[in-house]
PDB file of C-alpha atoms in Angstrom:
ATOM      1  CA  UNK A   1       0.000   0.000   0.000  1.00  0.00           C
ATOM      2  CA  UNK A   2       0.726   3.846   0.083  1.00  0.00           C
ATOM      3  CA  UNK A   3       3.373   4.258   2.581  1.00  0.00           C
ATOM      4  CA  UNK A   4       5.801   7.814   3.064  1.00  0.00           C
ATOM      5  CA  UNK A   5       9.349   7.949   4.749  1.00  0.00           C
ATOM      6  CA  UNK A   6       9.995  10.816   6.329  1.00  0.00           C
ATOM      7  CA  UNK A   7      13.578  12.445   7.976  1.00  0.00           C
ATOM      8  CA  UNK A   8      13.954  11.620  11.363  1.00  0.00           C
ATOM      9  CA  UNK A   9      14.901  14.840  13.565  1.00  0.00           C
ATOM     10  CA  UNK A  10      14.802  16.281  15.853  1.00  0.00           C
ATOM     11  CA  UNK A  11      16.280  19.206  13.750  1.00  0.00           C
ATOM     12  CA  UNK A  12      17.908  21.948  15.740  1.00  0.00           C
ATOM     13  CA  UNK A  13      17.781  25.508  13.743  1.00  0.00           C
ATOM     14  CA  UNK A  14      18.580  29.203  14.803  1.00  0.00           C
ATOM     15  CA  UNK A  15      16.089  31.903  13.838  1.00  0.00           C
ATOM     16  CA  UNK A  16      16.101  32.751   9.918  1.00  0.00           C
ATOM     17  CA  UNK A  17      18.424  29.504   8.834  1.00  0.00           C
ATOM     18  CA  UNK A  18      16.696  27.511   5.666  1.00  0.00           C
ATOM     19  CA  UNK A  19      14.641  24.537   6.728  1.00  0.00           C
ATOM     20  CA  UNK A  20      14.474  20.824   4.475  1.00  0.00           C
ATOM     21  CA  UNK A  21      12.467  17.860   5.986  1.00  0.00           C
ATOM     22  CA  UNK A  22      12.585  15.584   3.332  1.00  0.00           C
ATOM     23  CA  UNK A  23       9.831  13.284   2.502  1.00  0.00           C
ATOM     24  CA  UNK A  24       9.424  10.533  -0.391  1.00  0.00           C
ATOM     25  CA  UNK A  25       6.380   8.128  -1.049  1.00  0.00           C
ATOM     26  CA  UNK A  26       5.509   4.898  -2.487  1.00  0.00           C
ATOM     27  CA  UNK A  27       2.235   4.866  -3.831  1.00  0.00           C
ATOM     28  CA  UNK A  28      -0.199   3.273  -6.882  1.00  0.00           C
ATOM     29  CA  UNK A  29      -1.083   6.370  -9.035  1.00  0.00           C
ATOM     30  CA  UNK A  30      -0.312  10.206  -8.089  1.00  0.00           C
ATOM     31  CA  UNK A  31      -2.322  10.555  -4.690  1.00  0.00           C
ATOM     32  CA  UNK A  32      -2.611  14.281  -3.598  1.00  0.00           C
ATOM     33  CA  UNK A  33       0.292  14.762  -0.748  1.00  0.00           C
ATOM     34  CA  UNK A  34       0.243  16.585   2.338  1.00  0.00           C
ATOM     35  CA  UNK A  35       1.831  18.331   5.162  1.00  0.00           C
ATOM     36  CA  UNK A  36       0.544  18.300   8.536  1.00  0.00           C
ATOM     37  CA  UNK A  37       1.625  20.096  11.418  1.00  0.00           C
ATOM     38  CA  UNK A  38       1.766  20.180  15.139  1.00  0.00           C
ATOM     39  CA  UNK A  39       1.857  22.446  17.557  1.00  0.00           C
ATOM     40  CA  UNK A  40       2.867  21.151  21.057  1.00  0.00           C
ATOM     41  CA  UNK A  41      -0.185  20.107  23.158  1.00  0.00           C
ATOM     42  CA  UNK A  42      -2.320  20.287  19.869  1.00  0.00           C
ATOM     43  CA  UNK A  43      -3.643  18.683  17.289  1.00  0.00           C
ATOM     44  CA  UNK A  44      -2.550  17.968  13.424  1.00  0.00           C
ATOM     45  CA  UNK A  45      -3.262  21.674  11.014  1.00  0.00           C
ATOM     46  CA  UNK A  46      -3.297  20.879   7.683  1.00  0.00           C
ATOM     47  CA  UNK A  47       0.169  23.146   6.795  1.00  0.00           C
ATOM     48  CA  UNK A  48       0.209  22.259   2.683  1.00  0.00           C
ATOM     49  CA  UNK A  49      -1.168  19.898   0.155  1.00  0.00           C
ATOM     50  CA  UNK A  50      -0.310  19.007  -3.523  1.00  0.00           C
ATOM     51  CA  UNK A  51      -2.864  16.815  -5.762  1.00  0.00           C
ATOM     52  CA  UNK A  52      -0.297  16.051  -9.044  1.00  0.00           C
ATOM     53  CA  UNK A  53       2.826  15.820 -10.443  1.00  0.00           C
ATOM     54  CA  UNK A  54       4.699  19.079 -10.224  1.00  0.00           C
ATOM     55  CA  UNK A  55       2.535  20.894  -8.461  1.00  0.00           C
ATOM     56  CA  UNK A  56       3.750  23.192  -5.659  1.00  0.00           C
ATOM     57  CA  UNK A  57       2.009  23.844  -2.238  1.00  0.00           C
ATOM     58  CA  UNK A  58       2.668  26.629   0.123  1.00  0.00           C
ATOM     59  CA  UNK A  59       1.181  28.517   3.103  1.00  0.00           C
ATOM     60  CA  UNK A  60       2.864  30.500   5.884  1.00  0.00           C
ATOM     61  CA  UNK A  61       6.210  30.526   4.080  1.00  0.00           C
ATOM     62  CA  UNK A  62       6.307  26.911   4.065  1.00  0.00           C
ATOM     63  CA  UNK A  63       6.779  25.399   0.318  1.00  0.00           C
ATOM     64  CA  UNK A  64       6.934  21.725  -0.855  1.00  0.00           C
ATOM     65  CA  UNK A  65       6.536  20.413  -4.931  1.00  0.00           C
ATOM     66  CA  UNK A  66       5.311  17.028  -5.781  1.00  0.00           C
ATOM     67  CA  UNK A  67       8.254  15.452  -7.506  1.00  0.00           C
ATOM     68  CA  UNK A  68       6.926  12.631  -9.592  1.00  0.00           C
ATOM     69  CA  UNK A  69      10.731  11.442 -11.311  1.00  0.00           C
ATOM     70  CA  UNK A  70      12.008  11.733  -7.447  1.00  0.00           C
ATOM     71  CA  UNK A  71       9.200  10.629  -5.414  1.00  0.00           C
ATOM     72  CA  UNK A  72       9.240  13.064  -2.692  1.00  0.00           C
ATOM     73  CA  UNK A  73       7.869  16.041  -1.260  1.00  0.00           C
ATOM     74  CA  UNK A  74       9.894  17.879   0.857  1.00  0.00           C
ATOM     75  CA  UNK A  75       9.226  20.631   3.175  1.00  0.00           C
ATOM     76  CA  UNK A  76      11.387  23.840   2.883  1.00  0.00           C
ATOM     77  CA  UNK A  77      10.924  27.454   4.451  1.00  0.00           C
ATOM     78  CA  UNK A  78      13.758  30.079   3.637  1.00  0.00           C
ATOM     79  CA  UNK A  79      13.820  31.615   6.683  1.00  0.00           C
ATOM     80  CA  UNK A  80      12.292  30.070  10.123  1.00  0.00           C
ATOM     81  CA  UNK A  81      11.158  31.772  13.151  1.00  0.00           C
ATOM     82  CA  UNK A  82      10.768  30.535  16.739  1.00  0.00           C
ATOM     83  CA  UNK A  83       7.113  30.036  16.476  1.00  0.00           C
ATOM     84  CA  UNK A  84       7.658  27.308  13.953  1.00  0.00           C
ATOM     85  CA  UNK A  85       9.172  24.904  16.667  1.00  0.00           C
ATOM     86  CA  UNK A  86       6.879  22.006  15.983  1.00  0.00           C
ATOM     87  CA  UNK A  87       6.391  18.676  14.778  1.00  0.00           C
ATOM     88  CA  UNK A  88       5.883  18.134  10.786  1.00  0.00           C
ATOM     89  CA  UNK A  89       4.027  14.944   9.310  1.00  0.00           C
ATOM     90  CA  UNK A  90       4.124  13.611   6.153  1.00  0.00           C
ATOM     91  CA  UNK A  91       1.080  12.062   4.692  1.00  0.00           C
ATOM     92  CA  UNK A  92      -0.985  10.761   1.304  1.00  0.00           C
ATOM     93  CA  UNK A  93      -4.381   8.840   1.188  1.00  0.00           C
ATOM     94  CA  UNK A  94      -3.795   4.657   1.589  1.00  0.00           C
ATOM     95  CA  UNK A  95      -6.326   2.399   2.052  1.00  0.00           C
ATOM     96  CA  UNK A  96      -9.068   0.777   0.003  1.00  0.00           C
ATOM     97  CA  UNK A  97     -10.717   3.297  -0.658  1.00  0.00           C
ATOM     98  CA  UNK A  98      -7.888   5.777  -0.272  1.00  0.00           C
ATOM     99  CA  UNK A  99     -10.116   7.146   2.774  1.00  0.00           C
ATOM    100  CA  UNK A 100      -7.592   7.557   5.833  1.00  0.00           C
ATOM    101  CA  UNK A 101      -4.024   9.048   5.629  1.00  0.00           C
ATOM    102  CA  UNK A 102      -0.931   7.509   5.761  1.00  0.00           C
ATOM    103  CA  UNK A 103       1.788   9.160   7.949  1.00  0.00           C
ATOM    104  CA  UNK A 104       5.199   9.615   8.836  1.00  0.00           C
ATOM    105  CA  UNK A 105       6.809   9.144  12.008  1.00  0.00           C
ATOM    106  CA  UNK A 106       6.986  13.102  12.182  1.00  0.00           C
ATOM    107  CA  UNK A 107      10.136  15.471  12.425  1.00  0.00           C
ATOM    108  CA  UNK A 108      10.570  17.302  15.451  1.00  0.00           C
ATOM    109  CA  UNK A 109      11.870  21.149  15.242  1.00  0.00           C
ATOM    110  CA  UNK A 110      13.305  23.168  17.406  1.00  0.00           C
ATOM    111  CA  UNK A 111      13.904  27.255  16.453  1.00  0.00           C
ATOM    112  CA  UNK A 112      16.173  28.734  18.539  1.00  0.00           C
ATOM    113  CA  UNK A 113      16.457  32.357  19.307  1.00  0.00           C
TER     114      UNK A 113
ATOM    115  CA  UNK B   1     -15.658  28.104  16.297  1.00  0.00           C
ATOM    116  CA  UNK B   2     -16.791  25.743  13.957  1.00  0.00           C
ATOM    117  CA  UNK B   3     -13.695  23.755  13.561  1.00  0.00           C
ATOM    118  CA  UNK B   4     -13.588  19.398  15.028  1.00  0.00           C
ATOM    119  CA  UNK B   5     -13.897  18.989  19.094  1.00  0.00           C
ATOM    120  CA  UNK B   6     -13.503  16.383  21.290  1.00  0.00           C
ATOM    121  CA  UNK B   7     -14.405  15.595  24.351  1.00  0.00           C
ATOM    122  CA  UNK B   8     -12.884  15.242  26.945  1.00  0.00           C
ATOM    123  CA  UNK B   9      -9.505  16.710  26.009  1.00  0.00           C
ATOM    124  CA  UNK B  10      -7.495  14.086  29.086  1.00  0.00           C
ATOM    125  CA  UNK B  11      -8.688  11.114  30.530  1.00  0.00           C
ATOM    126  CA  UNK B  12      -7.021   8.741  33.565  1.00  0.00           C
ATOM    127  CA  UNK B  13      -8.389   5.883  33.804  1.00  0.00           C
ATOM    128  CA  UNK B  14      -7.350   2.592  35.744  1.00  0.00           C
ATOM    129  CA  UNK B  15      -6.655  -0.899  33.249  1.00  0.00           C
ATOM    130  CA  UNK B  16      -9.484  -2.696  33.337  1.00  0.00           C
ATOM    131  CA  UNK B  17     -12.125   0.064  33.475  1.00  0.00           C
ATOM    132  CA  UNK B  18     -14.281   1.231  30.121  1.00  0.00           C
ATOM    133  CA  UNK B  19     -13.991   4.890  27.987  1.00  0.00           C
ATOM    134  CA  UNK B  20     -15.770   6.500  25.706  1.00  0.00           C
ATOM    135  CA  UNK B  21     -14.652   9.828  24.061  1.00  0.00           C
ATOM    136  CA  UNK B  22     -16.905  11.888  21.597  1.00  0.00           C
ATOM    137  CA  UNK B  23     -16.386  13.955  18.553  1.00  0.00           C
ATOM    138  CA  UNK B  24     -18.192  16.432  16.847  1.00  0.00           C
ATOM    139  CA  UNK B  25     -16.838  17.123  13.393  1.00  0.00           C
ATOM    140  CA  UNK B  26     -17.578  20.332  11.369  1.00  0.00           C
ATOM    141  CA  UNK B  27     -21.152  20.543  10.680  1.00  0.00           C
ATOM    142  CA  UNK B  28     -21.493  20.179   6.505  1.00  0.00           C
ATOM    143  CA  UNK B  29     -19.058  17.330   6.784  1.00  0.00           C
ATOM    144  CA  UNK B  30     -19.950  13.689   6.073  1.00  0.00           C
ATOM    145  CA  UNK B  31     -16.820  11.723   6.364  1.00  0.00           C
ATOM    146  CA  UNK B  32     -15.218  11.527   9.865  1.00  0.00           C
ATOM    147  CA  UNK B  33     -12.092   9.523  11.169  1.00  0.00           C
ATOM    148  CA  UNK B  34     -10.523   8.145  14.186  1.00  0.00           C
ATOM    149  CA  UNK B  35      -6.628   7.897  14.545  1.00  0.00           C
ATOM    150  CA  UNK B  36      -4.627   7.083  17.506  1.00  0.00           C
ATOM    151  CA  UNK B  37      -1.229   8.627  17.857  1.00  0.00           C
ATOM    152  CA  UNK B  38       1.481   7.207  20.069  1.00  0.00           C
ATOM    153  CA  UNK B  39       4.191   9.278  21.503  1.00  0.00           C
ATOM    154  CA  UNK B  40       6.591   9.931  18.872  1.00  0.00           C
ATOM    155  CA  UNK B  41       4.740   8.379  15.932  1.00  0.00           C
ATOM    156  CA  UNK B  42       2.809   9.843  13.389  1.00  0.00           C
ATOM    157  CA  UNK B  43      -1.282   8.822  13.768  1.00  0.00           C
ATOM    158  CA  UNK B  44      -2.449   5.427  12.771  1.00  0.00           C
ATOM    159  CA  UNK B  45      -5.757   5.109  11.345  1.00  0.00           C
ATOM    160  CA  UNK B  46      -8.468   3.206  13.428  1.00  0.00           C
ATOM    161  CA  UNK B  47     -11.567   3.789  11.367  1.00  0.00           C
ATOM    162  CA  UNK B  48     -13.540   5.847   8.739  1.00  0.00           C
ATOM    163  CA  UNK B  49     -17.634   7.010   8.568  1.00  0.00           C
ATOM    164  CA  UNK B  50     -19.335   7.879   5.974  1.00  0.00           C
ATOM    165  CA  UNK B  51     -22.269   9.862   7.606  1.00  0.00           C
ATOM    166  CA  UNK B  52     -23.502   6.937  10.012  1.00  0.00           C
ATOM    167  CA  UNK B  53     -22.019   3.626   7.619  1.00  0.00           C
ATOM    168  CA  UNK B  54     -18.518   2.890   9.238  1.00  0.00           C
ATOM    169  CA  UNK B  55     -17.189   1.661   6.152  1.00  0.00           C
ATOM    170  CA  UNK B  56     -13.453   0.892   7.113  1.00  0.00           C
ATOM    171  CA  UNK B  57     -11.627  -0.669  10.221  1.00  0.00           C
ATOM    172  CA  UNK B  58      -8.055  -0.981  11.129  1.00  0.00           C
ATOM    173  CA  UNK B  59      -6.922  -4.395  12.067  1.00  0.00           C
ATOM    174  CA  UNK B  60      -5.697  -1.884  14.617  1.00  0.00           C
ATOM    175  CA  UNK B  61      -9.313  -1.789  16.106  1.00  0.00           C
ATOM    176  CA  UNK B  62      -9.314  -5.138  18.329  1.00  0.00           C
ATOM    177  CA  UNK B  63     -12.827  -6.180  19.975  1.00  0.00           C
ATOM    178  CA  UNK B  64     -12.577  -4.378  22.521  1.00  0.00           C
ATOM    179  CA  UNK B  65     -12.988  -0.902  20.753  1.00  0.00           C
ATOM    180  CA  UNK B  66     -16.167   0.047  19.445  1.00  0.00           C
ATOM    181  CA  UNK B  67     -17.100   3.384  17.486  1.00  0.00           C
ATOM    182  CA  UNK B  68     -20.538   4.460  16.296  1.00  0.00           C
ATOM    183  CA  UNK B  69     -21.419   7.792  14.348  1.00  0.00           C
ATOM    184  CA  UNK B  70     -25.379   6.859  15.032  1.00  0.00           C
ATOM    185  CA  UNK B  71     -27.213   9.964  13.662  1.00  0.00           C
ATOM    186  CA  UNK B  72     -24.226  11.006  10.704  1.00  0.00           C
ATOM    187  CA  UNK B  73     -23.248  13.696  13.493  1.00  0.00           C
ATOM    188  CA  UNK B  74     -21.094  13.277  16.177  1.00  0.00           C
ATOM    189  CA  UNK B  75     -19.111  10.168  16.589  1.00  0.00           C
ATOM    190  CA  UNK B  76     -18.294   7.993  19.795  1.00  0.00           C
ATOM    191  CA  UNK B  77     -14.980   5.661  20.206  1.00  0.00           C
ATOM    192  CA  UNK B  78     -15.396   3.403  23.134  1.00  0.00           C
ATOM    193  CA  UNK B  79     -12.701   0.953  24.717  1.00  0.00           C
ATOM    194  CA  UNK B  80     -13.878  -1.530  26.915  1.00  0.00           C
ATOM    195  CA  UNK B  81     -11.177  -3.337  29.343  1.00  0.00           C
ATOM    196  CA  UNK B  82      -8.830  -0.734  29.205  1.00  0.00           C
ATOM    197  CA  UNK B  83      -5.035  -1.825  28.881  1.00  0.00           C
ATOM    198  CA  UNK B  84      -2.027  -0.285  29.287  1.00  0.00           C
ATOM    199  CA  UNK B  85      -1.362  -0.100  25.841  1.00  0.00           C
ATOM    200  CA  UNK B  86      -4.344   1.852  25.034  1.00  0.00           C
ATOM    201  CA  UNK B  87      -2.688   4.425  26.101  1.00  0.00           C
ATOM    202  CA  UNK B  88      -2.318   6.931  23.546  1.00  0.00           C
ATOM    203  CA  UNK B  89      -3.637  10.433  22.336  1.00  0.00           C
ATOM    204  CA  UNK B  90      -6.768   9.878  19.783  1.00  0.00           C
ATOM    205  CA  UNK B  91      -7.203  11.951  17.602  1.00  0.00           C
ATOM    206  CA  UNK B  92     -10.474  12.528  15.304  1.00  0.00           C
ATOM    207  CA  UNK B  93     -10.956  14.266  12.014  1.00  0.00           C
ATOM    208  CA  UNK B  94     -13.552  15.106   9.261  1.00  0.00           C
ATOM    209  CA  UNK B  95     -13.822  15.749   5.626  1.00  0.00           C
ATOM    210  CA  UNK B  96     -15.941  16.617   2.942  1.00  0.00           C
ATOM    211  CA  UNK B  97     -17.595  13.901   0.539  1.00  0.00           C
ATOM    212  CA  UNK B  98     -15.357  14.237  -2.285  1.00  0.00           C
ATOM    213  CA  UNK B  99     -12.609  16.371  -3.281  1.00  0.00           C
ATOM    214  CA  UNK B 100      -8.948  15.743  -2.092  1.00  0.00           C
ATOM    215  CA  UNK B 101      -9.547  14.053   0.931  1.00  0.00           C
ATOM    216  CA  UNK B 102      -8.462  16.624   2.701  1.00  0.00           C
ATOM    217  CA  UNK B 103      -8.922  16.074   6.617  1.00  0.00           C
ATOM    218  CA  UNK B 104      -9.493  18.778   9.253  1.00  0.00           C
ATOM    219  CA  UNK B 105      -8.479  17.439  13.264  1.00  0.00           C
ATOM    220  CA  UNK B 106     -10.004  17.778  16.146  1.00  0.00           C
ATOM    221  CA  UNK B 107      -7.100  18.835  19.660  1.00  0.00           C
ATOM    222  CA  UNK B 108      -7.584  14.780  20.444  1.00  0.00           C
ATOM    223  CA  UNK B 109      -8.147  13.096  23.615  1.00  0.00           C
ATOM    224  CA  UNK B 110      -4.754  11.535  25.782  1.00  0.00           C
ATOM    225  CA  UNK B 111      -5.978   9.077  27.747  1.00  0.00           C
ATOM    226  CA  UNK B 112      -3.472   7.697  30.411  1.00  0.00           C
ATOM    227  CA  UNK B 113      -4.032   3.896  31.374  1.00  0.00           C
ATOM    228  CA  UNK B 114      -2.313   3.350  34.911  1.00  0.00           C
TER     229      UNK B 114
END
């Protein structure tokens, strides 16, 4: 079935460096792909999504492209801030149906001041 | 706020003893999911309605948990004979019929089994 692999952290960053959590997938088809995040005693927000090939998703700085030729999706932001300490989830529709989300194990990150 | 809750937000319970957490997904939508998340893992799906028709189940979802979405509104995920295991935040979320499946969480429910 669908499955994603997703970079372990936890990832350590001072204010305004450049941010990569990779992420690749195995999946039947081109399944739309998402980022999740969360916020420490909260639950998953929907960061970004991508539904084909090439497409890029972004919100709050945050950017990731659907890379069909590579597989992956990977997170970047050019410039983090404190506030974006958090954990980040990988995901893409599995299933029969392709009704629940597959995840990643999640990559903690830290922003230092 | 029209966004997923769930209720209640922490629960201690001893092993042995029965829970039963609710969700109320956002109003217009008909699809709602269960997940439980374990600490430092990403959430595993449990189960999936479609309004009140619980159409998939995790082999995750032994016997002993039972979840029922009886009126296509609000949704109820019950574990009888708690075990330590259980414990675990669990998370629920909701979507619209169609479209990318794009799902929308509710703040989850830790429950601690002692």
């Amino acid at each position: 079935g669908n499955s994603v692999t997703q970079m372990e952290g936890p990832v350590t960053l001072s204010e305004e460096a450049f941010l990569t959590i990779n992420c690749t997938y195995t999946a039947t088809g081109y399944p739309s792909l998402f980022w999740y995040v969360q916020y420490p005693g909260e639950g998953l927000q929907l960061l970004l999504k991508a539904t084909k090939a090439d497409d890029k998703g972004s919100n709050k700085g945050f950017e990731a492209t659907y890379r069909k030729e590579t597989t992956s999706f990977h997170l970047e932001k050019g410039s983090v801030q404190v506030s974006d300490s958090a954990v980040y989830f990988c995901a893409l529709p599995s299933g029969a149906g392709s009704y629940q989300l597959t995840f990643g194990k999640g990559t903690k990150l830290s922003v230092i001041p | 706020d029209t966004g997923v809750s769930q209720d209640p937000r922490h629960k201690i319970t001893k092993r042995g003893q029965n829970v039963t957490f609710r969700c109320d997904p956002i109003s217009e939508h008909n699809r709602l999911y269960w997940y439980r998340q374990t600490l430092g893992q990403g959430p595993e799906f449990l189960t999936y309605f479609q309004n009140e028709a619980q159409l998939e189940k995790s082999r995750l979802l032994s016997d002993r948990f039972s979840a029922e979405r009886p009126k296509g509104s609000f949704s109820t995920l019950e574990i009888q004979r708690t075990e330590q295991g259980d414990s675990a935040m669990y998370l629920c979320a909701s979507s619209l019929l169609g479209g990318l499946n794009e799902q929308f969480f509710g703040p989850g429910t830790r429950l601690t089994v002692l």
